[in-house]
């Protein structure tokens, strides 16, 4: 860990701290992203014998399987003791913006099945008001023009996420809109509202599936925040 610099060192720090929330023989949910990658590596090295993991993305599944971990479908487990994932932003209530890695739909589904959501972030993710990070929304492709207009009515500029000059395709075969310029002062209400728009698969506001615990990496050590 000492060879890592800056933000990566903080991510590795919280990834190790999250091991305290993993009980032997438990089924756990595992999120997606660079912070979670540190967690997956730390879990593999820890020797904690979990029953198995439910993954929120193809990328996390591949990483866990490459390390010899048992990954199963959500339908195969009775419940999840804990779900461990990163976030793009988290506020004082444990409400989050997620989806920077385009895995928000499966993340929300898996989180909903877990008894406890443990969010692992470096301190750069802590915000007073959600929305500075462009809000990811997974959408059905044919709805994109209509949804761009709906977000404009809210004052948001929705931009189709691209990679290599192609629209990003999620693990679910859909697209991502990144909505710039919103201030999410009422995350619960906005999550409920946007979720009802035709063509929205999942909005990246995690207010109904908020964090129960946040492990936040700081230069002074890991802060544990409970909500
Ligand atoms: C992926 C996510 C990630 O949790 C979020 O983007 C944070 O990623 P990172 O740990 O790489 O900063 O929501 O869809």
mmCIF file of N, CA and C in Angstrom, residues 31-143:
data_model
loop_
_atom_site.group_PDB
_atom_site.id
_atom_site.type_symbol
_atom_site.label_atom_id
_atom_site.label_comp_id
_atom_site.label_asym_id
_atom_site.label_seq_id
_atom_site.Cartn_x
_atom_site.Cartn_y
_atom_site.Cartn_z
ATOM 1 N N UNK A 31 -19.467 -4.328 -5.504
ATOM 2 C CA UNK A 31 -19.739 -3.301 -6.497
ATOM 3 C C UNK A 31 -18.699 -3.257 -7.606
ATOM 4 N N UNK A 32 -18.515 -2.055 -8.132
ATOM 5 C CA UNK A 32 -17.695 -1.880 -9.340
ATOM 6 C C UNK A 32 -16.881 -0.596 -9.224
ATOM 7 N N UNK A 33 -15.683 -0.626 -9.777
ATOM 8 C CA UNK A 33 -14.889 0.596 -9.842
ATOM 9 C C UNK A 33 -13.496 0.388 -9.297
ATOM 10 N N UNK A 34 -12.708 1.454 -9.345
ATOM 11 C CA UNK A 34 -11.306 1.335 -8.943
ATOM 12 C C UNK A 34 -11.162 1.094 -7.444
ATOM 13 N N UNK A 35 -12.032 1.690 -6.625
ATOM 14 C CA UNK A 35 -11.953 1.463 -5.177
ATOM 15 C C UNK A 35 -12.340 0.030 -4.851
ATOM 16 N N UNK A 36 -13.377 -0.445 -5.511
ATOM 17 C CA UNK A 36 -13.800 -1.843 -5.310
ATOM 18 C C UNK A 36 -12.717 -2.806 -5.791
ATOM 19 N N UNK A 37 -12.004 -2.439 -6.837
ATOM 20 C CA UNK A 37 -10.908 -3.320 -7.281
ATOM 21 C C UNK A 37 -9.883 -3.512 -6.164
ATOM 22 N N UNK A 38 -9.586 -2.434 -5.443
ATOM 23 C CA UNK A 38 -8.687 -2.583 -4.283
ATOM 24 C C UNK A 38 -9.312 -3.519 -3.245
ATOM 25 N N UNK A 39 -10.635 -3.399 -3.061
ATOM 26 C CA UNK A 39 -11.304 -4.259 -2.078
ATOM 27 C C UNK A 39 -11.242 -5.731 -2.499
ATOM 28 N N UNK A 40 -11.509 -5.984 -3.773
ATOM 29 C CA UNK A 40 -11.471 -7.371 -4.265
ATOM 30 C C UNK A 40 -10.077 -7.965 -4.037
ATOM 31 N N UNK A 41 -9.063 -7.194 -4.350
ATOM 32 C CA UNK A 41 -7.687 -7.685 -4.166
ATOM 33 C C UNK A 41 -7.393 -7.922 -2.682
ATOM 34 N N UNK A 42 -7.863 -6.994 -1.841
ATOM 35 C CA UNK A 42 -7.620 -7.139 -0.393
ATOM 36 C C UNK A 42 -8.362 -8.364 0.152
ATOM 37 N N UNK A 43 -9.574 -8.583 -0.336
ATOM 38 C CA UNK A 43 -10.349 -9.738 0.139
ATOM 39 C C UNK A 43 -9.661 -11.040 -0.265
ATOM 40 N N UNK A 44 -9.178 -11.080 -1.496
ATOM 41 C CA UNK A 44 -8.500 -12.296 -1.962
ATOM 42 C C UNK A 44 -7.254 -12.583 -1.122
ATOM 43 N N UNK A 45 -6.566 -11.517 -0.745
ATOM 44 C CA UNK A 45 -5.332 -11.691 0.042
ATOM 45 C C UNK A 45 -5.604 -11.945 1.515
ATOM 46 N N UNK A 46 -6.819 -11.601 1.978
ATOM 47 C CA UNK A 46 -7.106 -11.653 3.415
ATOM 48 C C UNK A 46 -7.229 -13.073 3.955
ATOM 49 N N UNK A 47 -7.616 -13.999 3.081
ATOM 50 C CA UNK A 47 -7.861 -15.355 3.554
ATOM 51 C C UNK A 47 -9.229 -15.533 4.194
ATOM 52 N N UNK A 48 -10.062 -14.476 4.221
ATOM 53 C CA UNK A 48 -11.423 -14.620 4.761
ATOM 54 C C UNK A 48 -12.205 -15.524 3.810
ATOM 55 N N UNK A 49 -12.734 -16.632 4.361
ATOM 56 C CA UNK A 49 -13.428 -17.610 3.512
ATOM 57 C C UNK A 49 -14.912 -17.264 3.442
ATOM 58 N N UNK A 50 -15.264 -16.429 2.462
ATOM 59 C CA UNK A 50 -16.688 -16.129 2.273
ATOM 60 C C UNK A 50 -17.358 -17.303 1.569
ATOM 61 N N UNK A 51 -18.688 -17.356 1.691
ATOM 62 C CA UNK A 51 -19.447 -18.374 0.959
ATOM 63 C C UNK A 51 -19.349 -18.103 -0.536
ATOM 64 N N UNK A 52 -19.485 -16.836 -0.864
ATOM 65 C CA UNK A 52 -19.399 -16.429 -2.261
ATOM 66 C C UNK A 52 -19.858 -14.993 -2.404
ATOM 67 N N UNK A 53 -19.772 -14.512 -3.635
ATOM 68 C CA UNK A 53 -20.096 -13.104 -3.895
ATOM 69 C C UNK A 53 -21.094 -12.984 -5.032
ATOM 70 N N UNK A 54 -21.931 -11.955 -4.928
ATOM 71 C CA UNK A 54 -22.771 -11.525 -6.046
ATOM 72 C C UNK A 54 -22.130 -10.249 -6.577
ATOM 73 N N UNK A 55 -21.949 -10.190 -7.860
ATOM 74 C CA UNK A 55 -21.224 -9.083 -8.469
ATOM 75 C C UNK A 55 -22.175 -8.120 -9.171
ATOM 76 N N UNK A 56 -21.766 -6.855 -9.234
ATOM 77 C CA UNK A 56 -22.603 -5.847 -9.894
ATOM 78 C C UNK A 56 -22.169 -5.562 -11.330
ATOM 79 N N UNK A 57 -21.155 -6.284 -11.814
ATOM 80 C CA UNK A 57 -20.710 -6.010 -13.189
ATOM 81 C C UNK A 57 -19.889 -7.165 -13.733
ATOM 82 N N UNK A 58 -19.801 -7.204 -15.032
ATOM 83 C CA UNK A 58 -18.951 -8.215 -15.673
ATOM 84 C C UNK A 58 -17.501 -7.997 -15.264
ATOM 85 N N UNK A 59 -17.095 -6.725 -15.169
ATOM 86 C CA UNK A 59 -15.694 -6.429 -14.815
ATOM 87 C C UNK A 59 -15.354 -6.958 -13.423
ATOM 88 N N UNK A 60 -16.219 -6.734 -12.455
ATOM 89 C CA UNK A 60 -15.940 -7.224 -11.094
ATOM 90 C C UNK A 60 -16.008 -8.746 -11.046
ATOM 91 N N UNK A 61 -16.937 -9.330 -11.782
ATOM 92 C CA UNK A 61 -17.021 -10.797 -11.833
ATOM 93 C C UNK A 61 -15.709 -11.375 -12.345
ATOM 94 N N UNK A 62 -15.218 -10.798 -13.434
ATOM 95 C CA UNK A 62 -13.973 -11.321 -14.026
ATOM 96 C C UNK A 62 -12.801 -11.171 -13.066
ATOM 97 N N UNK A 63 -12.752 -10.042 -12.375
ATOM 98 C CA UNK A 63 -11.638 -9.823 -11.445
ATOM 99 C C UNK A 63 -11.705 -10.832 -10.292
ATOM 100 N N UNK A 64 -12.898 -11.036 -9.761
ATOM 101 C CA UNK A 64 -13.032 -11.976 -8.633
ATOM 102 C C UNK A 64 -12.729 -13.403 -9.072
ATOM 103 N N UNK A 65 -13.255 -13.784 -10.221
ATOM 104 C CA UNK A 65 -13.017 -15.161 -10.680
ATOM 105 C C UNK A 65 -11.535 -15.404 -10.964
ATOM 106 N N UNK A 66 -10.867 -14.395 -11.494
ATOM 107 C CA UNK A 66 -9.426 -14.543 -11.772
ATOM 108 C C UNK A 66 -8.634 -14.766 -10.487
ATOM 109 N N UNK A 67 -9.205 -14.300 -9.365
ATOM 110 C CA UNK A 67 -8.538 -14.468 -8.068
ATOM 111 C C UNK A 67 -9.073 -15.696 -7.322
ATOM 112 N N UNK A 68 -9.857 -16.499 -8.025
ATOM 113 C CA UNK A 68 -10.335 -17.761 -7.438
ATOM 114 C C UNK A 68 -11.550 -17.622 -6.550
ATOM 115 N N UNK A 69 -12.251 -16.498 -6.641
ATOM 116 C CA UNK A 69 -13.427 -16.311 -5.781
ATOM 117 C C UNK A 69 -14.671 -16.875 -6.446
ATOM 118 N N UNK A 70 -15.599 -17.321 -5.596
ATOM 119 C CA UNK A 70 -16.840 -17.948 -6.052
ATOM 120 C C UNK A 70 -17.880 -16.851 -6.279
ATOM 121 N N UNK A 71 -18.310 -16.696 -7.531
ATOM 122 C CA UNK A 71 -19.284 -15.657 -7.873
ATOM 123 C C UNK A 71 -20.557 -16.327 -8.361
ATOM 124 N N UNK A 72 -21.697 -15.911 -7.803
ATOM 125 C CA UNK A 72 -22.976 -16.526 -8.180
ATOM 126 C C UNK A 72 -23.967 -15.443 -8.586
ATOM 127 N N UNK A 73 -25.068 -15.886 -9.228
ATOM 128 C CA UNK A 73 -26.154 -14.962 -9.561
ATOM 129 C C UNK A 73 -26.904 -14.571 -8.296
ATOM 130 N N UNK A 74 -27.487 -13.412 -8.339
ATOM 131 C CA UNK A 74 -28.257 -12.940 -7.188
ATOM 132 C C UNK A 74 -29.388 -13.918 -6.840
ATOM 133 N N UNK A 75 -29.959 -14.538 -7.850
ATOM 134 C CA UNK A 75 -31.084 -15.452 -7.621
ATOM 135 C C UNK A 75 -30.678 -16.696 -6.833
ATOM 136 N N UNK A 76 -29.392 -16.959 -6.718
ATOM 137 C CA UNK A 76 -28.926 -18.172 -6.043
ATOM 138 C C UNK A 76 -28.682 -17.991 -4.555
ATOM 139 N N UNK A 77 -28.825 -16.764 -4.067
ATOM 140 C CA UNK A 77 -28.517 -16.549 -2.643
ATOM 141 C C UNK A 77 -29.766 -16.105 -1.891
ATOM 142 N N UNK A 78 -29.889 -16.535 -0.649
ATOM 143 C CA UNK A 78 -31.072 -16.172 0.140
ATOM 144 C C UNK A 78 -31.078 -14.680 0.484
ATOM 145 N N UNK A 79 -29.950 -14.159 0.874
ATOM 146 C CA UNK A 79 -29.827 -12.724 1.163
ATOM 147 C C UNK A 79 -28.345 -12.388 1.227
ATOM 148 N N UNK A 80 -28.058 -11.113 1.234
ATOM 149 C CA UNK A 80 -26.667 -10.669 1.299
ATOM 150 C C UNK A 80 -26.448 -9.943 2.627
ATOM 151 N N UNK A 81 -25.418 -10.350 3.346
ATOM 152 C CA UNK A 81 -25.135 -9.704 4.629
ATOM 153 C C UNK A 81 -24.704 -8.258 4.409
ATOM 154 N N UNK A 82 -23.948 -8.051 3.368
ATOM 155 C CA UNK A 82 -23.391 -6.721 3.164
ATOM 156 C C UNK A 82 -23.159 -6.493 1.672
ATOM 157 N N UNK A 83 -23.268 -5.237 1.260
ATOM 158 C CA UNK A 83 -22.914 -4.840 -0.098
ATOM 159 C C UNK A 83 -21.836 -3.768 0.017
ATOM 160 N N UNK A 84 -20.725 -3.984 -0.657
ATOM 161 C CA UNK A 84 -19.594 -3.063 -0.557
ATOM 162 C C UNK A 84 -19.328 -2.451 -1.930
ATOM 163 N N UNK A 85 -19.368 -1.122 -1.981
ATOM 164 C CA UNK A 85 -19.222 -0.449 -3.271
ATOM 165 C C UNK A 85 -18.689 0.970 -3.062
ATOM 166 N N UNK A 86 -18.172 1.532 -4.098
ATOM 167 C CA UNK A 86 -17.719 2.916 -4.093
ATOM 168 C C UNK A 86 -18.859 3.852 -4.444
ATOM 169 N N UNK A 87 -18.509 5.106 -4.661
ATOM 170 C CA UNK A 87 -19.498 6.108 -5.077
ATOM 171 C C UNK A 87 -18.757 7.238 -5.777
ATOM 172 N N UNK A 88 -19.516 7.976 -6.580
ATOM 173 C CA UNK A 88 -18.942 9.160 -7.221
ATOM 174 C C UNK A 88 -19.098 10.393 -6.335
ATOM 175 N N UNK A 89 -20.181 10.399 -5.538
ATOM 176 C CA UNK A 89 -20.395 11.450 -4.539
ATOM 177 C C UNK A 89 -21.192 10.847 -3.384
ATOM 178 N N UNK A 90 -20.965 11.369 -2.184
ATOM 179 C CA UNK A 90 -21.782 10.971 -1.035
ATOM 180 C C UNK A 90 -21.986 12.206 -0.156
ATOM 181 N N UNK A 91 -23.229 12.358 0.353
ATOM 182 C CA UNK A 91 -23.508 13.553 1.165
ATOM 183 C C UNK A 91 -23.630 13.182 2.650
ATOM 184 N N UNK A 92 -24.053 14.121 3.447
ATOM 185 C CA UNK A 92 -24.077 13.934 4.905
ATOM 186 C C UNK A 92 -25.141 12.939 5.360
ATOM 187 N N UNK A 93 -26.078 12.587 4.469
ATOM 188 C CA UNK A 93 -27.129 11.619 4.811
ATOM 189 C C UNK A 93 -26.809 10.215 4.324
ATOM 190 N N UNK A 94 -25.710 10.058 3.623
ATOM 191 C CA UNK A 94 -25.412 8.753 3.020
ATOM 192 C C UNK A 94 -26.054 8.587 1.658
ATOM 193 N N UNK A 95 -26.671 9.641 1.147
ATOM 194 C CA UNK A 95 -27.196 9.608 -0.223
ATOM 195 C C UNK A 95 -26.012 9.728 -1.183
ATOM 196 N N UNK A 96 -26.122 9.018 -2.295
ATOM 197 C CA UNK A 96 -24.974 8.957 -3.205
ATOM 198 C C UNK A 96 -25.379 9.217 -4.661
ATOM 199 N N UNK A 97 -24.394 9.627 -5.439
ATOM 200 C CA UNK A 97 -24.464 9.540 -6.897
ATOM 201 C C UNK A 97 -23.510 8.437 -7.299
ATOM 202 N N UNK A 98 -24.001 7.532 -8.143
ATOM 203 C CA UNK A 98 -23.186 6.409 -8.611
ATOM 204 C C UNK A 98 -23.421 6.197 -10.104
ATOM 205 N N UNK A 99 -22.524 5.422 -10.693
ATOM 206 C CA UNK A 99 -22.697 5.100 -12.105
ATOM 207 C C UNK A 99 -21.568 5.586 -12.982
ATOM 208 N N UNK A 100 -20.538 6.159 -12.358
ATOM 209 C CA UNK A 100 -19.385 6.590 -13.147
ATOM 210 C C UNK A 100 -18.762 5.443 -13.929
ATOM 211 N N UNK A 101 -18.938 4.233 -13.412
ATOM 212 C CA UNK A 101 -18.431 3.045 -14.106
ATOM 213 C C UNK A 101 -19.495 2.342 -14.931
ATOM 214 N N UNK A 102 -20.653 2.983 -15.083
ATOM 215 C CA UNK A 102 -21.751 2.488 -15.930
ATOM 216 C C UNK A 102 -22.423 1.226 -15.385
ATOM 217 N N UNK A 103 -22.173 0.918 -14.108
ATOM 218 C CA UNK A 103 -22.734 -0.329 -13.550
ATOM 219 C C UNK A 103 -23.914 -0.068 -12.615
ATOM 220 N N UNK A 104 -24.506 1.130 -12.698
ATOM 221 C CA UNK A 104 -25.461 1.565 -11.685
ATOM 222 C C UNK A 104 -26.692 0.684 -11.547
ATOM 223 N N UNK A 105 -27.167 0.096 -12.658
ATOM 224 C CA UNK A 105 -28.404 -0.690 -12.560
ATOM 225 C C UNK A 105 -28.193 -1.935 -11.709
ATOM 226 N N UNK A 106 -27.164 -2.688 -12.024
ATOM 227 C CA UNK A 106 -26.915 -3.896 -11.225
ATOM 228 C C UNK A 106 -26.491 -3.520 -9.812
ATOM 229 N N UNK A 107 -25.799 -2.398 -9.681
ATOM 230 C CA UNK A 107 -25.410 -1.950 -8.336
ATOM 231 C C UNK A 107 -26.649 -1.693 -7.485
ATOM 232 N N UNK A 108 -27.636 -1.050 -8.087
ATOM 233 C CA UNK A 108 -28.840 -0.733 -7.302
ATOM 234 C C UNK A 108 -29.616 -2.001 -6.973
ATOM 235 N N UNK A 109 -29.670 -2.933 -7.901
ATOM 236 C CA UNK A 109 -30.384 -4.189 -7.657
ATOM 237 C C UNK A 109 -29.707 -4.980 -6.536
ATOM 238 N N UNK A 110 -28.404 -5.108 -6.618
ATOM 239 C CA UNK A 110 -27.691 -5.899 -5.595
ATOM 240 C C UNK A 110 -27.761 -5.194 -4.241
ATOM 241 N N UNK A 111 -27.596 -3.880 -4.253
ATOM 242 C CA UNK A 111 -27.668 -3.131 -2.988
ATOM 243 C C UNK A 111 -29.020 -3.325 -2.302
ATOM 244 N N UNK A 112 -30.072 -3.409 -3.114
ATOM 245 C CA UNK A 112 -31.419 -3.546 -2.543
ATOM 246 C C UNK A 112 -31.603 -4.878 -1.821
ATOM 247 N N UNK A 113 -30.761 -5.855 -2.121
ATOM 248 C CA UNK A 113 -30.886 -7.181 -1.496
ATOM 249 C C UNK A 113 -29.988 -7.338 -0.283
ATOM 250 N N UNK A 114 -29.240 -6.306 0.046
ATOM 251 C CA UNK A 114 -28.252 -6.431 1.130
ATOM 252 C C UNK A 114 -28.777 -5.810 2.421
ATOM 253 N N UNK A 115 -28.376 -6.432 3.517
ATOM 254 C CA UNK A 115 -28.797 -5.894 4.813
ATOM 255 C C UNK A 115 -28.065 -4.599 5.142
ATOM 256 N N UNK A 116 -26.887 -4.434 4.606
ATOM 257 C CA UNK A 116 -26.082 -3.262 4.931
ATOM 258 C C UNK A 116 -25.274 -2.831 3.702
ATOM 259 N N UNK A 117 -25.325 -1.524 3.397
ATOM 260 C CA UNK A 117 -24.522 -0.964 2.305
ATOM 261 C C UNK A 117 -23.331 -0.253 2.931
ATOM 262 N N UNK A 118 -22.150 -0.768 2.636
ATOM 263 C CA UNK A 118 -20.917 -0.121 3.106
ATOM 264 C C UNK A 118 -20.266 0.561 1.910
ATOM 265 N N UNK A 119 -20.230 1.878 1.970
ATOM 266 C CA UNK A 119 -19.668 2.674 0.874
ATOM 267 C C UNK A 119 -18.206 2.982 1.180
ATOM 268 N N UNK A 120 -17.344 2.721 0.205
ATOM 269 C CA UNK A 120 -15.909 2.961 0.406
ATOM 270 C C UNK A 120 -15.448 4.036 -0.578
ATOM 271 N N UNK A 121 -14.984 5.143 -0.011
ATOM 272 C CA UNK A 121 -14.589 6.286 -0.850
ATOM 273 C C UNK A 121 -13.366 6.977 -0.276
ATOM 274 N N UNK A 122 -12.663 7.687 -1.133
ATOM 275 C CA UNK A 122 -11.669 8.632 -0.635
ATOM 276 C C UNK A 122 -12.383 9.958 -0.384
ATOM 277 N N UNK A 123 -11.739 10.826 0.352
ATOM 278 C CA UNK A 123 -12.417 12.037 0.831
ATOM 279 C C UNK A 123 -12.875 12.979 -0.283
ATOM 280 N N UNK A 124 -12.345 12.805 -1.489
ATOM 281 C CA UNK A 124 -12.756 13.684 -2.588
ATOM 282 C C UNK A 124 -14.222 13.474 -2.969
ATOM 283 N N UNK A 125 -14.818 12.366 -2.536
ATOM 284 C CA UNK A 125 -16.200 12.052 -2.931
ATOM 285 C C UNK A 125 -17.246 12.688 -2.010
ATOM 286 N N UNK A 126 -16.809 13.215 -0.880
ATOM 287 C CA UNK A 126 -17.741 13.789 0.098
ATOM 288 C C UNK A 126 -18.167 15.177 -0.356
ATOM 289 N N UNK A 127 -19.487 15.393 -0.468
ATOM 290 C CA UNK A 127 -19.992 16.694 -0.936
ATOM 291 C C UNK A 127 -21.101 17.190 -0.013
ATOM 292 N N UNK A 128 -21.351 18.473 -0.050
ATOM 293 C CA UNK A 128 -22.485 19.045 0.683
ATOM 294 C C UNK A 128 -23.773 18.809 -0.082
ATOM 295 N N UNK A 129 -23.746 19.095 -1.393
ATOM 296 C CA UNK A 129 -24.921 18.897 -2.257
ATOM 297 C C UNK A 129 -24.501 18.031 -3.437
ATOM 298 N N UNK A 130 -25.244 16.957 -3.670
ATOM 299 C CA UNK A 130 -24.952 16.069 -4.797
ATOM 300 C C UNK A 130 -25.192 16.803 -6.122
ATOM 301 N N UNK A 131 -24.433 16.454 -7.138
ATOM 302 C CA UNK A 131 -24.736 16.969 -8.470
ATOM 303 C C UNK A 131 -23.569 17.589 -9.208
ATOM 304 N N UNK A 132 -22.491 17.903 -8.515
ATOM 305 C CA UNK A 132 -21.329 18.429 -9.247
ATOM 306 C C UNK A 132 -20.788 17.364 -10.193
ATOM 307 N N UNK A 133 -20.807 16.098 -9.735
ATOM 308 C CA UNK A 133 -20.468 14.996 -10.642
ATOM 309 C C UNK A 133 -21.669 14.787 -11.559
ATOM 310 N N UNK A 134 -21.466 14.770 -12.877
ATOM 311 C CA UNK A 134 -22.601 14.602 -13.792
ATOM 312 C C UNK A 134 -23.386 13.328 -13.466
ATOM 313 N N UNK A 135 -24.701 13.477 -13.336
ATOM 314 C CA UNK A 135 -25.546 12.368 -12.878
ATOM 315 C C UNK A 135 -25.685 11.297 -13.961
ATOM 316 N N UNK A 136 -25.188 10.082 -13.702
ATOM 317 C CA UNK A 136 -25.348 9.015 -14.703
ATOM 318 C C UNK A 136 -26.775 8.451 -14.679
ATOM 319 N N UNK A 137 -27.304 8.216 -15.862
ATOM 320 C CA UNK A 137 -28.637 7.622 -15.987
ATOM 321 C C UNK A 137 -28.557 6.558 -17.079
ATOM 322 N N UNK A 138 -28.885 5.320 -16.739
ATOM 323 C CA UNK A 138 -28.920 4.281 -17.783
ATOM 324 C C UNK A 138 -30.266 4.358 -18.479
ATOM 325 N N UNK A 139 -30.232 4.372 -19.811
ATOM 326 C CA UNK A 139 -31.452 4.629 -20.579
ATOM 327 C C UNK A 139 -31.578 3.650 -21.751
ATOM 328 N N UNK A 140 -32.814 3.446 -22.172
ATOM 329 C CA UNK A 140 -33.091 2.703 -23.395
ATOM 330 C C UNK A 140 -32.729 3.615 -24.577
ATOM 331 N N UNK A 141 -31.930 3.140 -25.527
ATOM 332 C CA UNK A 141 -31.420 4.037 -26.581
ATOM 333 C C UNK A 141 -32.489 4.859 -27.300
ATOM 334 N N UNK A 142 -33.646 4.267 -27.630
ATOM 335 C CA UNK A 142 -34.625 5.028 -28.419
ATOM 336 C C UNK A 142 -35.226 6.206 -27.643
ATOM 337 N N UNK A 143 -35.034 6.212 -26.320
ATOM 338 C CA UNK A 143 -35.597 7.290 -25.504
ATOM 339 C C UNK A 143 -34.646 8.466 -25.330
#
